[in-house]
């Protein structure tokens, strides 16, 4: 049995808002894993489809959990996902009508800042497309996340000393070139949002008009930023420094946010917390 911590709340640091974030520790993934399972690579991105959570690890390892029943399902090595795998999200397109899940988009983060597009099952994966941004206006690591309902792909990246979001039409598999790649340019950008200073960006996820952006490491402050991408306004900035781990991937299920936390030097000790955003009375 996984012991749950007491629920606690933090109020947004944005003075014009009266929002509260209720937080609860859901599980330590280590408690759910087979004792002899070796998990390789630090905990990184997370995506949820139905009741199944796909917990990415650096260099392409992936733990699959039944997040509703808190039950271990499988451990995968994602084909061709050789980068940091810092973020993950599901789209809407499927490789075929028989595909078990929509395509899973995983961030390389460093290097060429690729987005790996995968056909996944509970027991394996296949790399079916790779997306790149070829513009020369950004430097450093960058994340990709999908707004499946609107068929949009977002790039979360640094430019001119601050963080920003770039919105693109989500490429179809049919848009791939002869080697299975899509190369996006600045002229493909539909919109941009400047976010200002976010010290150490981690995962990223969009629901409706809000983007959720964990930030920080244990040696510094940790925050959850909430941005309205329509108005460009930061509607919430929540101090989550009382959680003694590094925030990573973020996903949503059943009205709650789920954030995966990285425990240094022990990939099995992946902590998952739930977050519920409420108006402060």
mmCIF file of C-alpha atoms in Angstrom:
data_model
loop_
_atom_site.group_PDB
_atom_site.id
_atom_site.type_symbol
_atom_site.label_atom_id
_atom_site.label_comp_id
_atom_site.label_asym_id
_atom_site.label_seq_id
_atom_site.Cartn_x
_atom_site.Cartn_y
_atom_site.Cartn_z
ATOM 1 C CA UNK A 1 0.000 0.000 0.000
ATOM 2 C CA UNK A 2 1.202 3.498 -0.813
ATOM 3 C CA UNK A 3 0.886 5.971 2.039
ATOM 4 C CA UNK A 4 -0.516 9.345 1.045
ATOM 5 C CA UNK A 5 0.716 12.556 2.591
ATOM 6 C CA UNK A 6 -1.670 15.066 4.074
ATOM 7 C CA UNK A 7 -3.140 17.503 1.582
ATOM 8 C CA UNK A 8 -1.661 20.987 1.738
ATOM 9 C CA UNK A 9 -2.324 24.200 -0.148
ATOM 10 C CA UNK A 10 -0.404 27.157 -1.516
ATOM 11 C CA UNK A 11 -1.808 30.468 -2.763
ATOM 12 C CA UNK A 12 -0.653 32.112 -5.974
ATOM 13 C CA UNK A 13 2.127 34.693 -5.652
ATOM 14 C CA UNK A 14 0.425 36.753 -8.346
ATOM 15 C CA UNK A 15 -1.200 39.579 -6.324
ATOM 16 C CA UNK A 16 -4.203 40.133 -8.624
ATOM 17 C CA UNK A 17 -5.350 36.539 -8.421
ATOM 18 C CA UNK A 18 -7.090 34.558 -5.698
ATOM 19 C CA UNK A 19 -6.218 31.029 -6.731
ATOM 20 C CA UNK A 20 -5.300 28.141 -4.454
ATOM 21 C CA UNK A 21 -3.393 24.997 -5.368
ATOM 22 C CA UNK A 22 -4.242 21.874 -3.328
ATOM 23 C CA UNK A 23 -1.388 19.366 -3.422
ATOM 24 C CA UNK A 24 -1.168 15.717 -2.410
ATOM 25 C CA UNK A 25 1.534 13.099 -2.809
ATOM 26 C CA UNK A 26 0.102 10.252 -4.863
ATOM 27 C CA UNK A 27 2.903 7.690 -4.789
ATOM 28 C CA UNK A 28 6.536 6.786 -4.781
ATOM 29 C CA UNK A 29 6.852 4.748 -7.985
ATOM 30 C CA UNK A 30 9.540 2.605 -6.358
ATOM 31 C CA UNK A 31 6.855 1.073 -4.119
ATOM 32 C CA UNK A 32 4.998 -0.191 -7.201
ATOM 33 C CA UNK A 33 7.894 -1.672 -9.172
ATOM 34 C CA UNK A 34 9.115 -5.292 -9.167
ATOM 35 C CA UNK A 35 12.061 -5.584 -6.802
ATOM 36 C CA UNK A 36 14.400 -6.830 -9.537
ATOM 37 C CA UNK A 37 13.510 -4.189 -12.155
ATOM 38 C CA UNK A 38 16.410 -1.946 -13.162
ATOM 39 C CA UNK A 39 15.199 1.476 -14.270
ATOM 40 C CA UNK A 40 17.788 3.423 -16.260
ATOM 41 C CA UNK A 41 18.044 7.207 -16.548
ATOM 42 C CA UNK A 42 16.659 10.005 -14.398
ATOM 43 C CA UNK A 43 12.891 10.599 -14.210
ATOM 44 C CA UNK A 44 11.731 13.110 -16.829
ATOM 45 C CA UNK A 45 8.535 13.668 -18.855
ATOM 46 C CA UNK A 46 5.113 12.136 -18.202
ATOM 47 C CA UNK A 47 2.022 11.627 -20.354
ATOM 48 C CA UNK A 48 -1.320 10.066 -19.402
ATOM 49 C CA UNK A 49 -3.763 8.259 -21.691
ATOM 50 C CA UNK A 50 -6.913 7.026 -19.979
ATOM 51 C CA UNK A 51 -5.754 5.377 -16.783
ATOM 52 C CA UNK A 52 -2.216 4.687 -17.982
ATOM 53 C CA UNK A 53 0.756 6.928 -17.220
ATOM 54 C CA UNK A 54 3.892 6.763 -19.355
ATOM 55 C CA UNK A 55 6.805 7.936 -17.197
ATOM 56 C CA UNK A 56 9.787 8.854 -19.336
ATOM 57 C CA UNK A 57 13.424 8.543 -18.294
ATOM 58 C CA UNK A 58 16.592 10.055 -19.734
ATOM 59 C CA UNK A 59 17.715 8.173 -22.886
ATOM 60 C CA UNK A 60 14.325 6.591 -23.547
ATOM 61 C CA UNK A 61 13.380 4.296 -20.679
ATOM 62 C CA UNK A 62 9.657 4.352 -19.878
ATOM 63 C CA UNK A 63 7.746 2.992 -16.888
ATOM 64 C CA UNK A 64 4.047 2.370 -17.579
ATOM 65 C CA UNK A 65 1.666 2.530 -14.611
ATOM 66 C CA UNK A 66 -2.051 2.102 -14.107
ATOM 67 C CA UNK A 67 -2.344 5.506 -12.426
ATOM 68 C CA UNK A 68 -5.896 4.815 -11.221
ATOM 69 C CA UNK A 69 -5.113 1.558 -9.434
ATOM 70 C CA UNK A 70 -1.475 2.474 -8.703
ATOM 71 C CA UNK A 71 -0.245 -0.698 -10.353
ATOM 72 C CA UNK A 72 2.915 -1.409 -12.354
ATOM 73 C CA UNK A 73 2.241 -2.462 -15.961
ATOM 74 C CA UNK A 74 5.527 -2.584 -17.887
ATOM 75 C CA UNK A 75 8.933 -1.100 -18.592
ATOM 76 C CA UNK A 76 9.796 -0.059 -22.164
ATOM 77 C CA UNK A 77 12.828 1.223 -24.003
ATOM 78 C CA UNK A 78 11.420 3.732 -26.489
ATOM 79 C CA UNK A 79 12.774 3.104 -29.978
ATOM 80 C CA UNK A 80 15.003 5.961 -31.140
ATOM 81 C CA UNK A 81 14.254 8.221 -28.162
ATOM 82 C CA UNK A 82 17.914 8.750 -27.277
ATOM 83 C CA UNK A 83 17.721 12.269 -25.815
ATOM 84 C CA UNK A 84 16.826 13.686 -22.410
ATOM 85 C CA UNK A 85 13.075 12.934 -22.853
ATOM 86 C CA UNK A 86 12.271 15.968 -20.738
ATOM 87 C CA UNK A 87 8.599 16.211 -21.694
ATOM 88 C CA UNK A 88 5.869 14.004 -23.176
ATOM 89 C CA UNK A 89 2.276 14.434 -24.367
ATOM 90 C CA UNK A 90 -0.272 12.568 -26.454
ATOM 91 C CA UNK A 91 -1.708 13.939 -29.673
ATOM 92 C CA UNK A 92 -4.836 12.845 -31.516
ATOM 93 C CA UNK A 93 -3.606 11.194 -34.745
ATOM 94 C CA UNK A 94 -3.001 7.427 -34.730
ATOM 95 C CA UNK A 95 -0.602 5.458 -36.893
ATOM 96 C CA UNK A 96 -3.488 3.221 -37.939
ATOM 97 C CA UNK A 97 -7.084 2.525 -36.867
ATOM 98 C CA UNK A 98 -5.702 -0.447 -34.947
ATOM 99 C CA UNK A 99 -3.239 1.622 -32.897
ATOM 100 C CA UNK A 100 -3.813 1.252 -29.173
ATOM 101 C CA UNK A 101 -3.100 4.926 -28.412
ATOM 102 C CA UNK A 102 -2.723 8.264 -30.196
ATOM 103 C CA UNK A 103 0.810 9.246 -31.117
ATOM 104 C CA UNK A 104 3.090 10.116 -28.204
ATOM 105 C CA UNK A 105 5.309 13.202 -28.603
ATOM 106 C CA UNK A 106 8.544 13.156 -26.570
ATOM 107 C CA UNK A 107 11.046 16.007 -26.219
ATOM 108 C CA UNK A 108 14.734 15.453 -26.927
ATOM 109 C CA UNK A 109 15.397 18.742 -25.070
ATOM 110 C CA UNK A 110 19.105 19.135 -25.789
ATOM 111 C CA UNK A 111 21.137 18.526 -28.937
ATOM 112 C CA UNK A 112 18.992 19.211 -32.008
ATOM 113 C CA UNK A 113 15.921 19.845 -29.797
ATOM 114 C CA UNK A 114 13.951 17.189 -31.672
ATOM 115 C CA UNK A 115 10.407 16.031 -30.974
ATOM 116 C CA UNK A 116 10.187 12.230 -31.195
ATOM 117 C CA UNK A 117 6.801 10.999 -32.438
ATOM 118 C CA UNK A 118 5.971 7.473 -31.298
ATOM 119 C CA UNK A 119 3.347 4.800 -31.830
ATOM 120 C CA UNK A 120 3.101 3.163 -28.400
ATOM 121 C CA UNK A 121 1.460 0.186 -26.733
ATOM 122 C CA UNK A 122 1.665 -0.966 -23.127
ATOM 123 C CA UNK A 123 4.555 -3.203 -24.150
ATOM 124 C CA UNK A 124 6.561 -1.409 -26.819
ATOM 125 C CA UNK A 125 7.007 1.561 -29.130
ATOM 126 C CA UNK A 126 7.975 2.527 -32.654
ATOM 127 C CA UNK A 127 9.482 5.864 -33.739
ATOM 128 C CA UNK A 128 7.356 7.052 -36.689
ATOM 129 C CA UNK A 129 8.370 10.707 -37.166
ATOM 130 C CA UNK A 130 10.872 13.290 -35.898
ATOM 131 C CA UNK A 131 10.066 17.010 -35.795
ATOM 132 C CA UNK A 132 12.666 19.800 -35.690
ATOM 133 C CA UNK A 133 12.582 23.571 -35.416
ATOM 134 C CA UNK A 134 15.204 24.961 -37.804
ATOM 135 C CA UNK A 135 14.883 28.632 -36.885
ATOM 136 C CA UNK A 136 18.093 30.306 -35.700
ATOM 137 C CA UNK A 137 16.419 32.637 -33.204
ATOM 138 C CA UNK A 138 16.606 30.360 -30.143
ATOM 139 C CA UNK A 139 19.494 28.884 -28.182
ATOM 140 C CA UNK A 140 19.716 26.197 -25.508
ATOM 141 C CA UNK A 141 17.371 23.347 -24.558
ATOM 142 C CA UNK A 142 13.725 23.444 -25.635
ATOM 143 C CA UNK A 143 10.543 21.443 -24.967
ATOM 144 C CA UNK A 144 7.613 20.405 -27.144
ATOM 145 C CA UNK A 145 4.048 19.837 -25.993
ATOM 146 C CA UNK A 146 0.793 19.082 -27.819
ATOM 147 C CA UNK A 147 -2.673 20.620 -27.591
ATOM 148 C CA UNK A 148 -4.488 17.580 -29.001
ATOM 149 C CA UNK A 149 -7.955 19.148 -29.077
ATOM 150 C CA UNK A 150 -6.825 22.037 -31.267
ATOM 151 C CA UNK A 151 -4.200 20.073 -33.253
ATOM 152 C CA UNK A 152 -1.439 22.424 -32.170
ATOM 153 C CA UNK A 153 2.204 21.825 -31.347
ATOM 154 C CA UNK A 154 3.967 24.232 -28.974
ATOM 155 C CA UNK A 155 7.679 24.894 -28.581
ATOM 156 C CA UNK A 156 8.776 26.124 -25.118
ATOM 157 C CA UNK A 157 12.153 27.725 -25.646
ATOM 158 C CA UNK A 158 14.645 30.445 -24.650
ATOM 159 C CA UNK A 159 15.182 33.630 -26.688
ATOM 160 C CA UNK A 160 16.888 36.895 -25.799
ATOM 161 C CA UNK A 161 17.361 35.867 -22.174
ATOM 162 C CA UNK A 162 13.745 34.924 -21.458
ATOM 163 C CA UNK A 163 11.378 32.007 -22.030
ATOM 164 C CA UNK A 164 8.775 31.990 -24.749
ATOM 165 C CA UNK A 165 6.156 29.818 -26.444
ATOM 166 C CA UNK A 166 5.812 29.265 -30.181
ATOM 167 C CA UNK A 167 2.593 27.795 -31.586
ATOM 168 C CA UNK A 168 2.532 25.618 -34.723
ATOM 169 C CA UNK A 169 -0.026 23.538 -36.559
ATOM 170 C CA UNK A 170 0.530 19.963 -35.402
ATOM 171 C CA UNK A 171 2.178 18.138 -38.328
ATOM 172 C CA UNK A 172 0.518 14.998 -39.653
ATOM 173 C CA UNK A 173 2.442 11.824 -40.362
ATOM 174 C CA UNK A 174 1.725 12.539 -44.039
ATOM 175 C CA UNK A 175 3.822 15.741 -43.716
ATOM 176 C CA UNK A 176 7.023 13.742 -43.168
ATOM 177 C CA UNK A 177 9.768 13.837 -45.784
ATOM 178 C CA UNK A 178 11.426 10.740 -47.243
ATOM 179 C CA UNK A 179 13.368 10.052 -44.031
ATOM 180 C CA UNK A 180 10.420 10.592 -41.677
ATOM 181 C CA UNK A 181 11.259 14.145 -40.639
ATOM 182 C CA UNK A 182 9.414 17.470 -40.448
ATOM 183 C CA UNK A 183 11.418 20.707 -40.324
ATOM 184 C CA UNK A 184 9.551 23.747 -38.992
ATOM 185 C CA UNK A 185 10.643 27.342 -39.598
ATOM 186 C CA UNK A 186 9.841 30.730 -38.083
ATOM 187 C CA UNK A 187 7.436 31.335 -40.975
ATOM 188 C CA UNK A 188 5.365 28.361 -39.728
ATOM 189 C CA UNK A 189 4.758 30.015 -36.339
ATOM 190 C CA UNK A 190 1.081 30.832 -35.712
ATOM 191 C CA UNK A 191 1.613 32.811 -32.512
ATOM 192 C CA UNK A 192 4.228 33.626 -29.891
ATOM 193 C CA UNK A 193 4.027 34.400 -26.177
ATOM 194 C CA UNK A 194 6.843 35.865 -24.114
ATOM 195 C CA UNK A 195 6.882 34.454 -20.592
ATOM 196 C CA UNK A 196 9.615 36.502 -18.958
ATOM 197 C CA UNK A 197 12.140 34.979 -16.586
ATOM 198 C CA UNK A 198 11.631 31.317 -15.667
ATOM 199 C CA UNK A 199 14.839 30.217 -13.994
ATOM 200 C CA UNK A 200 15.027 26.462 -14.669
ATOM 201 C CA UNK A 201 12.218 25.293 -16.980
ATOM 202 C CA UNK A 202 11.050 21.727 -16.623
ATOM 203 C CA UNK A 203 7.972 20.066 -18.183
ATOM 204 C CA UNK A 204 5.109 21.812 -19.966
ATOM 205 C CA UNK A 205 1.454 21.070 -20.686
ATOM 206 C CA UNK A 206 -1.612 22.911 -22.044
ATOM 207 C CA UNK A 207 -5.270 22.489 -21.096
ATOM 208 C CA UNK A 208 -7.836 24.792 -22.692
ATOM 209 C CA UNK A 209 -6.266 28.266 -22.619
ATOM 210 C CA UNK A 210 -3.813 27.630 -19.765
ATOM 211 C CA UNK A 211 -0.255 26.353 -19.922
ATOM 212 C CA UNK A 212 1.297 24.748 -16.823
ATOM 213 C CA UNK A 213 5.056 25.138 -16.388
ATOM 214 C CA UNK A 214 7.010 23.583 -13.473
ATOM 215 C CA UNK A 215 10.283 25.356 -12.704
ATOM 216 C CA UNK A 216 13.356 24.808 -10.495
ATOM 217 C CA UNK A 217 15.616 22.277 -8.790
ATOM 218 C CA UNK A 218 16.051 21.302 -5.103
ATOM 219 C CA UNK A 219 19.022 23.632 -4.614
ATOM 220 C CA UNK A 220 16.833 26.594 -5.626
ATOM 221 C CA UNK A 221 13.190 27.636 -5.396
ATOM 222 C CA UNK A 222 10.579 25.521 -7.204
ATOM 223 C CA UNK A 223 7.496 27.043 -8.816
ATOM 224 C CA UNK A 224 4.469 26.104 -10.875
ATOM 225 C CA UNK A 225 3.683 28.878 -13.373
ATOM 226 C CA UNK A 226 0.212 29.065 -14.942
ATOM 227 C CA UNK A 227 -0.097 31.180 -18.101
ATOM 228 C CA UNK A 228 -3.170 32.166 -20.117
ATOM 229 C CA UNK A 229 -1.924 31.828 -23.712
ATOM 230 C CA UNK A 230 -4.832 33.854 -25.110
ATOM 231 C CA UNK A 231 -4.236 36.983 -23.010
ATOM 232 C CA UNK A 232 -0.537 36.314 -22.362
ATOM 233 C CA UNK A 233 -1.131 36.912 -18.648
ATOM 234 C CA UNK A 234 0.477 34.821 -15.915
ATOM 235 C CA UNK A 235 -2.601 33.879 -13.874
ATOM 236 C CA UNK A 236 -0.800 31.911 -11.180
ATOM 237 C CA UNK A 237 2.681 31.452 -9.739
ATOM 238 C CA UNK A 238 2.743 28.857 -6.974
ATOM 239 C CA UNK A 239 5.668 28.180 -4.658
ATOM 240 C CA UNK A 240 6.125 24.376 -4.477
ATOM 241 C CA UNK A 241 9.530 24.490 -2.774
ATOM 242 C CA UNK A 242 8.215 22.476 0.190
ATOM 243 C CA UNK A 243 8.286 19.401 -2.089
ATOM 244 C CA UNK A 244 11.926 18.306 -1.698
ATOM 245 C CA UNK A 245 12.384 16.979 -5.250
ATOM 246 C CA UNK A 246 12.943 18.293 -8.774
ATOM 247 C CA UNK A 247 9.707 18.839 -10.756
ATOM 248 C CA UNK A 248 9.676 17.285 -14.214
ATOM 249 C CA UNK A 249 6.793 16.147 -16.441
ATOM 250 C CA UNK A 250 3.230 17.387 -16.048
ATOM 251 C CA UNK A 251 -0.037 15.818 -17.284
ATOM 252 C CA UNK A 252 -3.753 16.064 -16.568
ATOM 253 C CA UNK A 253 -6.396 13.473 -15.712
ATOM 254 C CA UNK A 254 -9.848 13.813 -14.161
ATOM 255 C CA UNK A 255 -9.617 17.491 -13.264
ATOM 256 C CA UNK A 256 -6.210 17.147 -11.592
ATOM 257 C CA UNK A 257 -2.668 17.923 -12.654
ATOM 258 C CA UNK A 258 -0.088 15.203 -12.101
ATOM 259 C CA UNK A 259 3.552 16.210 -11.780
ATOM 260 C CA UNK A 260 6.420 13.738 -11.811
ATOM 261 C CA UNK A 261 9.379 14.532 -9.520
ATOM 262 C CA UNK A 262 12.958 13.387 -10.004
ATOM 263 C CA UNK A 263 14.972 11.969 -7.105
ATOM 264 C CA UNK A 264 18.727 12.281 -7.858
ATOM 265 C CA UNK A 265 20.789 9.124 -8.369
ATOM 266 C CA UNK A 266 17.828 6.766 -7.956
ATOM 267 C CA UNK A 267 15.621 6.416 -11.082
ATOM 268 C CA UNK A 268 13.222 4.092 -9.262
ATOM 269 C CA UNK A 269 12.410 6.766 -6.657
ATOM 270 C CA UNK A 270 10.122 8.726 -8.964
ATOM 271 C CA UNK A 271 7.558 10.694 -6.901
ATOM 272 C CA UNK A 272 4.175 11.697 -8.312
ATOM 273 C CA UNK A 273 2.038 14.472 -6.810
ATOM 274 C CA UNK A 274 -1.448 15.630 -7.744
ATOM 275 C CA UNK A 275 -2.453 19.293 -7.955
ATOM 276 C CA UNK A 276 -5.918 20.803 -8.055
ATOM 277 C CA UNK A 277 -6.312 24.481 -8.884
ATOM 278 C CA UNK A 278 -9.195 26.239 -7.116
ATOM 279 C CA UNK A 279 -10.449 29.767 -6.621
ATOM 280 C CA UNK A 280 -9.572 31.113 -3.204
ATOM 281 C CA UNK A 281 -12.630 31.987 -1.111
#
